[in-house]
Coordinates of C-alpha atoms in Angstrom, one line a residue:
M1 CA -60.5 192.5 5.9
F2 CA -57.3 190.4 6.1
K3 CA -57.4 189.1 9.5
R4 CA -60.8 187.2 8.3
F5 CA -59.3 185.8 5.3
V6 CA -56.5 184.2 7.5
G7 CA -59.3 183.2 9.5
I8 CA -61.0 181.4 7.1
V9 CA -57.6 179.7 5.4
K10 CA -56.8 178.7 8.8
K11 CA -60.3 176.7 9.4
E12 CA -60.0 175.3 6.3
F13 CA -56.7 173.7 6.6
I14 CA -57.9 172.8 10.2
E15 CA -61.3 170.9 8.5
L16 CA -59.1 169.4 5.6
L17 CA -56.1 168.1 8.2
R18 CA -59.1 166.4 9.9
D19 CA -60.8 164.8 7.5
K20 CA -58.6 161.8 6.6
L21 CA -60.2 160.1 3.7
A22 CA -59.9 163.8 1.8
L23 CA -56.1 163.2 2.8
L24 CA -56.1 159.8 1.6
L25 CA -57.7 160.8 -1.7
I26 CA -55.5 164.0 -2.3
F27 CA -51.9 162.3 -1.8
I28 CA -53.0 158.3 -2.0
A29 CA -54.8 157.8 -5.2
P30 CA -52.7 160.5 -7.2
V31 CA -49.5 157.8 -6.6
L32 CA -52.1 154.8 -7.2
V33 CA -52.9 155.9 -10.4
I34 CA -49.3 157.0 -11.6
F35 CA -47.9 153.5 -10.4
L36 CA -51.0 151.2 -12.2
E37 CA -50.3 153.3 -15.6
G38 CA -46.5 153.2 -15.3
Y39 CA -46.2 149.4 -14.6
G40 CA -49.6 148.7 -16.6
L41 CA -49.7 150.6 -19.8
V42 CA -46.9 148.4 -21.7
L43 CA -46.6 149.7 -25.4
D44 CA -43.5 148.0 -26.4
V45 CA -44.1 144.0 -27.5
K46 CA -41.6 142.2 -26.0
K47 CA -41.1 138.5 -24.8
I48 CA -43.5 137.4 -27.2
P49 CA -44.6 133.4 -26.4
L50 CA -43.6 131.6 -29.6
A51 CA -43.2 127.7 -30.7
F52 CA -41.9 126.0 -33.3
L53 CA -43.1 123.4 -35.7
D54 CA -39.9 121.9 -36.9
Y55 CA -40.3 119.4 -39.4
D56 CA -36.5 119.5 -40.5
K57 CA -34.6 119.2 -37.2
S58 CA -31.4 119.6 -38.6
K59 CA -28.4 122.2 -37.5
L60 CA -29.6 124.9 -39.9
S61 CA -32.8 124.6 -38.5
R62 CA -32.1 125.1 -35.0
E63 CA -29.7 127.9 -35.6
Y64 CA -32.6 130.0 -37.5
I65 CA -35.2 129.2 -34.4
N66 CA -32.2 130.1 -31.6
S67 CA -32.1 133.6 -33.5
F68 CA -35.6 134.3 -32.7
V69 CA -35.4 132.7 -29.3
N70 CA -31.9 134.6 -28.6
S71 CA -34.0 137.8 -29.9
E72 CA -35.4 140.2 -26.8
Y73 CA -38.7 139.9 -28.7
F74 CA -39.4 136.4 -28.2
K75 CA -39.3 133.7 -25.9
L76 CA -39.5 130.3 -26.8
Y77 CA -42.6 128.3 -24.9
K78 CA -42.4 125.2 -26.7
L79 CA -41.5 123.0 -29.8
V80 CA -44.5 121.3 -31.1
N81 CA -44.9 118.4 -33.0
N82 CA -47.5 118.8 -35.3
Y83 CA -50.6 121.4 -36.2
K84 CA -53.4 120.4 -34.0
E85 CA -50.6 120.8 -30.8
A86 CA -49.9 124.7 -31.6
E87 CA -53.7 124.9 -32.1
E88 CA -54.6 123.9 -28.6
L89 CA -51.7 126.7 -27.1
I90 CA -53.0 129.3 -29.5
K91 CA -56.5 128.9 -28.1
K92 CA -55.3 128.8 -24.5
G93 CA -53.4 132.0 -25.5
G94 CA -50.1 130.1 -24.3
I95 CA -48.5 131.2 -27.5
R96 CA -49.2 134.1 -29.9
A97 CA -47.3 132.7 -32.8
L98 CA -46.2 130.1 -34.5
I99 CA -43.3 129.4 -37.0
V100 CA -43.4 126.1 -39.4
I101 CA -40.5 125.2 -40.7
P102 CA -40.7 122.9 -43.9
P103 CA -38.9 119.5 -44.0
D104 CA -36.6 120.2 -47.2
F105 CA -35.4 123.7 -45.0
S106 CA -32.0 122.8 -45.1
R107 CA -31.7 120.9 -48.1
K108 CA -32.9 123.9 -50.2
L109 CA -30.7 126.3 -48.6
Y110 CA -27.6 124.2 -49.1
K111 CA -28.3 124.2 -52.8
W112 CA -28.8 127.4 -52.3
Q113 CA -32.9 127.4 -53.6
N114 CA -35.2 129.9 -52.5
V115 CA -37.3 128.3 -49.2
Q116 CA -40.3 129.2 -47.6
V117 CA -41.4 129.4 -43.7
Q118 CA -44.7 129.8 -42.6
I119 CA -45.9 132.2 -39.8
L120 CA -49.3 131.7 -38.0
V121 CA -50.0 134.5 -35.7
D122 CA -52.7 135.0 -33.4
G123 CA -55.2 137.3 -35.1
T124 CA -57.0 138.0 -31.8
Y125 CA -54.8 140.9 -31.3
P126 CA -54.8 142.8 -34.7
N127 CA -51.9 145.4 -34.0
R128 CA -49.7 143.2 -32.3
S129 CA -50.0 140.7 -35.0
Q130 CA -48.3 143.5 -37.3
I131 CA -45.7 144.1 -35.1
I132 CA -45.0 140.3 -35.0
K133 CA -45.0 140.1 -38.8
G134 CA -42.6 143.1 -38.4
Y135 CA -39.9 141.9 -35.9
V136 CA -39.9 137.9 -37.7
S137 CA -39.5 139.6 -41.2
A138 CA -36.4 141.8 -39.1
I139 CA -34.9 138.5 -37.8
N140 CA -36.0 136.7 -40.9
S141 CA -33.9 139.0 -43.1
K142 CA -30.6 139.1 -40.5
F143 CA -30.5 135.5 -40.7
N144 CA -30.7 135.9 -44.3
M145 CA -27.5 137.9 -44.5
K146 CA -25.7 135.8 -42.1
L147 CA -26.4 133.0 -44.7
L148 CA -25.5 135.3 -47.4
Q149 CA -22.1 136.1 -45.7
N150 CA -21.6 132.4 -45.2
Y151 CA -22.2 130.7 -48.1
A152 CA -22.6 133.2 -50.9
E153 CA -19.0 133.0 -52.4
T154 CA -18.8 129.2 -52.1
F155 CA -22.0 128.6 -54.3
G156 CA -21.1 132.2 -56.3
K157 CA -24.6 133.4 -56.3
E158 CA -26.2 136.4 -55.2
I159 CA -29.8 135.4 -54.3
K160 CA -31.3 138.4 -51.7
F161 CA -33.4 136.2 -49.7
P162 CA -33.0 132.9 -49.8
I163 CA -35.7 132.5 -46.8
E164 CA -38.9 133.8 -47.4
I165 CA -42.2 134.4 -45.0
E166 CA -45.8 133.6 -45.4
M167 CA -47.7 134.6 -42.9
R168 CA -51.0 133.7 -41.9
A169 CA -53.6 135.0 -39.0
W170 CA -55.9 132.8 -37.1
Y171 CA -59.2 133.6 -35.8
N172 CA -59.2 136.9 -37.3
P173 CA -57.8 136.6 -40.9
A174 CA -58.5 140.2 -42.0
L175 CA -56.8 141.5 -38.7
E176 CA -59.5 143.6 -38.4
S177 CA -59.2 146.3 -35.8
K178 CA -63.3 145.8 -34.4
N179 CA -62.9 142.1 -33.9
F180 CA -60.2 143.1 -31.4
I181 CA -61.6 146.2 -29.6
M182 CA -65.2 145.3 -29.5
P183 CA -65.3 142.2 -27.4
G184 CA -62.7 144.5 -25.2
E185 CA -64.8 147.4 -24.8
L186 CA -67.9 145.0 -23.7
V187 CA -65.7 143.8 -21.2
T188 CA -64.8 146.9 -19.6
I189 CA -67.8 149.0 -20.1
L190 CA -69.6 145.9 -17.7
C191 CA -66.8 146.6 -15.4
F192 CA -67.4 150.4 -14.9
Y193 CA -71.4 150.8 -15.2
P194 CA -72.1 147.8 -12.4
I195 CA -69.8 148.8 -10.3
L196 CA -70.6 152.5 -10.1
I197 CA -74.4 151.8 -9.8
S198 CA -74.0 149.8 -7.2
C199 CA -72.0 151.7 -5.2
L200 CA -73.5 154.8 -5.4
A201 CA -76.9 153.9 -4.8
I202 CA -75.8 152.3 -1.7
V203 CA -73.8 155.4 -0.8
R204 CA -76.9 157.7 -1.6
E205 CA -78.5 155.5 1.0
K206 CA -76.0 156.8 3.6
E207 CA -76.6 160.4 2.5
L208 CA -80.1 160.1 3.0
G209 CA -80.5 158.3 6.0
S210 CA -82.9 155.3 4.8
I211 CA -79.9 153.0 5.3
F212 CA -80.7 153.0 8.9
N213 CA -84.4 151.5 8.0
F214 CA -82.2 148.2 7.4
Y215 CA -79.7 147.7 10.0
C216 CA -83.2 148.0 12.3
S217 CA -85.1 145.7 10.6
P218 CA -85.4 141.7 11.6
A219 CA -83.4 140.8 7.8
R220 CA -80.5 139.1 8.0
P221 CA -77.0 141.0 6.7
W222 CA -77.2 138.1 4.0
E223 CA -80.7 138.5 3.1
I224 CA -79.8 142.4 2.4
V225 CA -77.0 142.5 0.7
L226 CA -78.1 139.9 -1.7
G227 CA -81.7 140.9 -2.0
K228 CA -80.2 144.5 -2.9
A229 CA -77.8 143.0 -5.3
I230 CA -79.9 140.8 -7.6
P231 CA -82.1 144.1 -9.1
Y232 CA -78.7 145.4 -10.0
I233 CA -77.3 142.3 -11.6
V234 CA -80.6 142.0 -13.7
V235 CA -80.4 145.6 -15.0
S236 CA -76.8 145.2 -15.8
F237 CA -77.8 141.8 -17.6
L238 CA -80.4 143.8 -19.5
T239 CA -77.5 146.6 -20.8
Y240 CA -75.0 143.5 -21.5
L241 CA -77.6 142.1 -24.1
I242 CA -78.1 145.3 -25.6
L243 CA -74.3 145.5 -25.8
F244 CA -74.0 142.6 -27.2
F245 CA -76.3 143.1 -30.0
I246 CA -74.8 146.5 -30.6
T247 CA -71.4 144.8 -31.4
V248 CA -72.4 142.0 -33.7
F249 CA -75.3 143.5 -35.7
V250 CA -74.4 147.5 -35.4
F251 CA -70.6 147.1 -35.8
K252 CA -70.8 143.9 -37.0
T253 CA -68.0 142.3 -35.1
K254 CA -67.1 138.8 -35.6
F255 CA -68.9 136.0 -33.4
I256 CA -69.0 132.6 -34.1
G257 CA -69.4 131.1 -30.4
N258 CA -72.3 130.3 -28.7
F259 CA -74.7 133.3 -27.1
I260 CA -76.0 131.1 -24.3
A261 CA -72.6 130.5 -23.1
L262 CA -71.4 134.0 -23.3
S263 CA -74.3 134.9 -21.2
I264 CA -73.4 132.6 -18.5
G265 CA -70.6 134.2 -18.5
S266 CA -71.5 137.8 -18.6
F267 CA -73.6 136.9 -15.4
L268 CA -71.0 135.7 -13.9
Y269 CA -69.2 138.7 -14.4
L270 CA -71.6 141.4 -13.4
S271 CA -72.5 139.4 -10.0
C272 CA -68.5 140.5 -9.4
T273 CA -68.5 143.5 -11.0
V274 CA -71.8 144.5 -8.5
G275 CA -70.7 142.8 -5.6
L276 CA -67.2 144.8 -5.8
G277 CA -69.3 148.0 -6.0
F278 CA -71.8 147.2 -2.7
L279 CA -67.9 146.4 -1.0
I280 CA -66.6 149.8 -2.1
S281 CA -70.1 151.3 -1.1
S282 CA -69.3 149.5 2.3
F283 CA -66.1 151.5 3.4
T284 CA -67.3 155.1 2.2
K285 CA -69.8 157.7 3.4
T286 CA -70.0 160.1 0.1
Q287 CA -71.0 159.4 -3.5
I288 CA -67.6 161.0 -4.8
T289 CA -65.2 159.3 -2.5
A290 CA -67.0 156.0 -3.6
M291 CA -66.7 157.6 -8.0
L292 CA -63.1 158.0 -6.9
L293 CA -62.8 154.4 -5.5
A294 CA -64.4 152.5 -8.0
F295 CA -62.3 154.3 -10.7
V296 CA -58.5 153.6 -8.7
L297 CA -59.2 150.2 -7.9
A298 CA -61.9 148.6 -10.5
V299 CA -61.9 150.6 -13.6
L300 CA -58.6 151.6 -13.9
P301 CA -56.9 148.2 -13.0
S302 CA -59.5 146.6 -15.6
Y303 CA -58.5 149.0 -18.4
L304 CA -55.0 148.5 -17.9
Y305 CA -53.7 144.5 -16.7
S306 CA -56.9 142.8 -18.0
G307 CA -55.4 142.1 -21.1
Y308 CA -57.4 144.4 -23.1
L309 CA -54.6 147.2 -24.3
C310 CA -51.8 144.3 -24.4
P311 CA -51.3 140.7 -23.6
I312 CA -50.7 139.8 -20.5
S313 CA -48.0 137.5 -21.2
S314 CA -46.1 141.4 -22.4
M315 CA -46.2 142.9 -18.9
D316 CA -43.6 142.3 -16.2
L317 CA -43.8 140.2 -13.6
S318 CA -45.9 142.4 -11.2
G319 CA -48.0 143.6 -14.3
Q320 CA -49.2 139.6 -14.5
I321 CA -49.5 139.7 -10.2
M322 CA -51.6 142.3 -10.7
S323 CA -53.8 140.9 -13.6
K324 CA -54.6 137.7 -11.4
F325 CA -56.8 139.9 -8.8
I326 CA -59.2 141.4 -11.6
P327 CA -62.4 139.9 -12.7
A328 CA -62.0 141.2 -15.8
T329 CA -58.5 139.5 -17.0
Y330 CA -60.8 136.0 -16.8
F331 CA -64.0 137.3 -18.5
L332 CA -61.7 139.0 -21.5
K333 CA -60.4 135.4 -22.1
V334 CA -64.0 133.7 -22.2
V335 CA -65.4 136.6 -24.5
R336 CA -62.4 136.3 -27.2
G337 CA -63.0 132.7 -26.9
I338 CA -65.9 132.9 -27.7
Y339 CA -66.3 135.8 -30.0
L340 CA -63.3 134.8 -32.3
K341 CA -62.4 131.2 -31.6
G342 CA -65.9 129.7 -31.0
L343 CA -64.7 128.0 -28.0
G344 CA -67.8 126.8 -25.4
L345 CA -67.4 127.0 -21.4
G346 CA -65.9 124.1 -20.7
F347 CA -62.7 125.2 -22.4
Y348 CA -62.8 127.9 -19.9
I349 CA -63.8 126.3 -16.5
N350 CA -60.7 127.6 -14.9
N351 CA -61.5 131.3 -15.6
L352 CA -65.2 130.7 -14.3
F353 CA -64.1 129.1 -11.2
Y354 CA -62.5 132.2 -10.4
L355 CA -64.8 134.5 -11.2
C356 CA -67.0 132.2 -8.5
L357 CA -64.3 132.5 -6.3
Y358 CA -64.3 136.5 -6.6
A359 CA -67.8 136.8 -6.4
F360 CA -68.2 134.8 -3.0
I361 CA -65.1 136.8 -1.9
V362 CA -66.4 140.3 -2.0
Y363 CA -70.0 139.1 -1.2
T364 CA -68.8 137.5 2.3
L365 CA -66.8 140.5 2.7
T366 CA -69.7 143.2 2.3
I367 CA -71.8 140.6 4.3
L368 CA -69.6 140.9 7.3
R369 CA -68.8 144.7 7.0
F370 CA -73.0 144.7 6.9
K371 CA -73.3 142.6 10.2
K372 CA -70.6 144.6 11.7
R373 CA -72.7 148.3 11.1
I374 CA -75.7 146.5 12.8
G375 CA -73.5 144.6 15.7

């Protein structure tokens, strides 16, 4: 009895050690996941890109600017000259906040009068906007304390907060989380399911043996790959339409953009995700393997590095590099820009180009893999 038990254990060990793919999933996949989450799941909000509109241009206003720039929470992106320039930067996602220093900033402070500083925040990240407000308030209070120490004895007055801040959020004034979450959910769901259904369908054909009918057919590799991809893109596009109407009419998510522009961007994005599913299927033989690879290589990075959970500018260098290789990164910018800012596709021509380039690469690699199998 014990001998039979030992024989079974030995047999399973031998089969497991011979299965290189299983060993890869056992040892490499968990390591990849912990690295992806370790670098991508950033909860700290630091190095927030910040711009200043300084109408005062005095020594005191420069000291006020330096109090933000010298902190670990903010980094100076630019000193802008007007609101229009700042608005363009916020639209592009170059900055997350703008601090406006009024022209009478130093004059009022030297007279020990209250002065109001305006803070304009990108409301597309509601939680981050609240955190930014807290950081600004803390740094402003610290600067106020510095003023009290330097000038209180001179003026013989005690004003607790000579500098007051007024905060406004652009594009999501009420800072409603649904306006941030639902567009992001649209992107991540359209990443996961098209990849999953496309890669599983091809791998299932491999398991059943029906894929050999295509290997033996006179059809060219590109005809087979694109011919199989189009139905999945069309079906996934119908899913996008359903999800869009749910976000807007069920959850009442703010949408001020162009539906046609969003649909064009969605079609390009779905072409990328379905193509990635086909590419994954060309390297796998079982459905469980395809699912695991789709999760580790596509779904998890899209959640962590696309900018869905936190701005890419808040990530470290490795996270920012990783985001460049994820189609969800480019599509998320398009979706949030159209939903909340009402921007057209012309504003995101670079993002659309990268989606086209990504689709071209994944389909080319898939066709080459298919050609190799036929050969």
